[in-house]
XYZ file of C-alpha atoms in Angstrom:
68
model
C -19.746 3.249 -14.403
C -15.826 4.352 -14.407
C -14.402 4.700 -17.099
C -10.576 2.836 -17.288
C -8.895 6.482 -17.359
C -10.456 7.200 -14.193
C -10.065 3.887 -12.515
C -5.989 3.965 -13.403
C -6.504 7.851 -11.717
C -8.310 6.285 -8.910
C -5.647 2.997 -8.495
C -2.635 5.172 -8.823
C -3.765 8.089 -6.252
C -4.639 4.655 -4.082
C -1.103 2.698 -4.505
C 0.842 5.906 -4.217
C -0.698 7.580 -0.854
C -0.980 4.001 0.850
C 3.092 3.292 -0.146
C 3.893 7.342 1.345
C 2.196 6.297 4.459
C 3.495 3.154 4.808
C 6.616 4.575 4.382
C 6.429 6.919 7.078
C 4.614 4.688 9.066
C 7.950 2.512 8.855
C 10.174 5.287 8.836
C 9.267 7.230 12.188
C 6.099 5.261 14.251
C 7.709 2.264 14.047
C 11.113 3.463 15.647
C 9.253 5.859 17.924
C 6.757 2.864 19.584
C 9.427 0.084 19.309
C 12.963 1.876 20.079
C 14.324 -0.119 16.832
C 16.135 2.071 14.364
C 15.305 1.650 10.379
C 17.369 3.314 7.630
C 15.523 4.678 4.237
C 16.595 2.290 2.261
C 15.636 -0.377 5.017
C 11.965 1.454 5.316
C 11.506 1.768 1.263
C 12.400 -2.653 1.235
C 9.960 -2.658 3.726
C 7.013 -0.260 2.372
C 7.812 -2.202 -1.220
C 7.103 -5.280 0.358
C 3.436 -4.416 1.730
C 2.609 -2.751 -1.058
C 3.158 -5.608 -3.079
C 0.987 -7.680 -1.106
C -1.590 -4.935 -0.242
C -1.976 -5.126 -4.357
C -2.287 -8.619 -4.255
C -4.879 -8.264 -2.222
C -6.858 -5.937 -3.239
C -7.099 -7.851 -6.980
C -7.819 -11.038 -5.185
C -10.991 -9.368 -3.035
C -11.970 -7.245 -6.378
C -11.761 -10.594 -8.476
C -13.903 -12.169 -5.664
C -16.716 -9.248 -5.954
C -17.125 -9.055 -8.833
C -17.373 -12.802 -9.123
C -20.894 -12.031 -7.846
């Protein structure tokens, strides 16, 4: 069983790494693949939106699976 502290550490690592990866992909990979230039501010805004969606999705799936 995982302690609450370790659950917090896991969540911070998971979300933090996801934010970093999403920001890098939005800033560098999207322009390279699609030829669309994205500013740092726009990349950050997109990353925040996708992070919020990801957190909500993860929460919903966790509640579904914990209910079984």
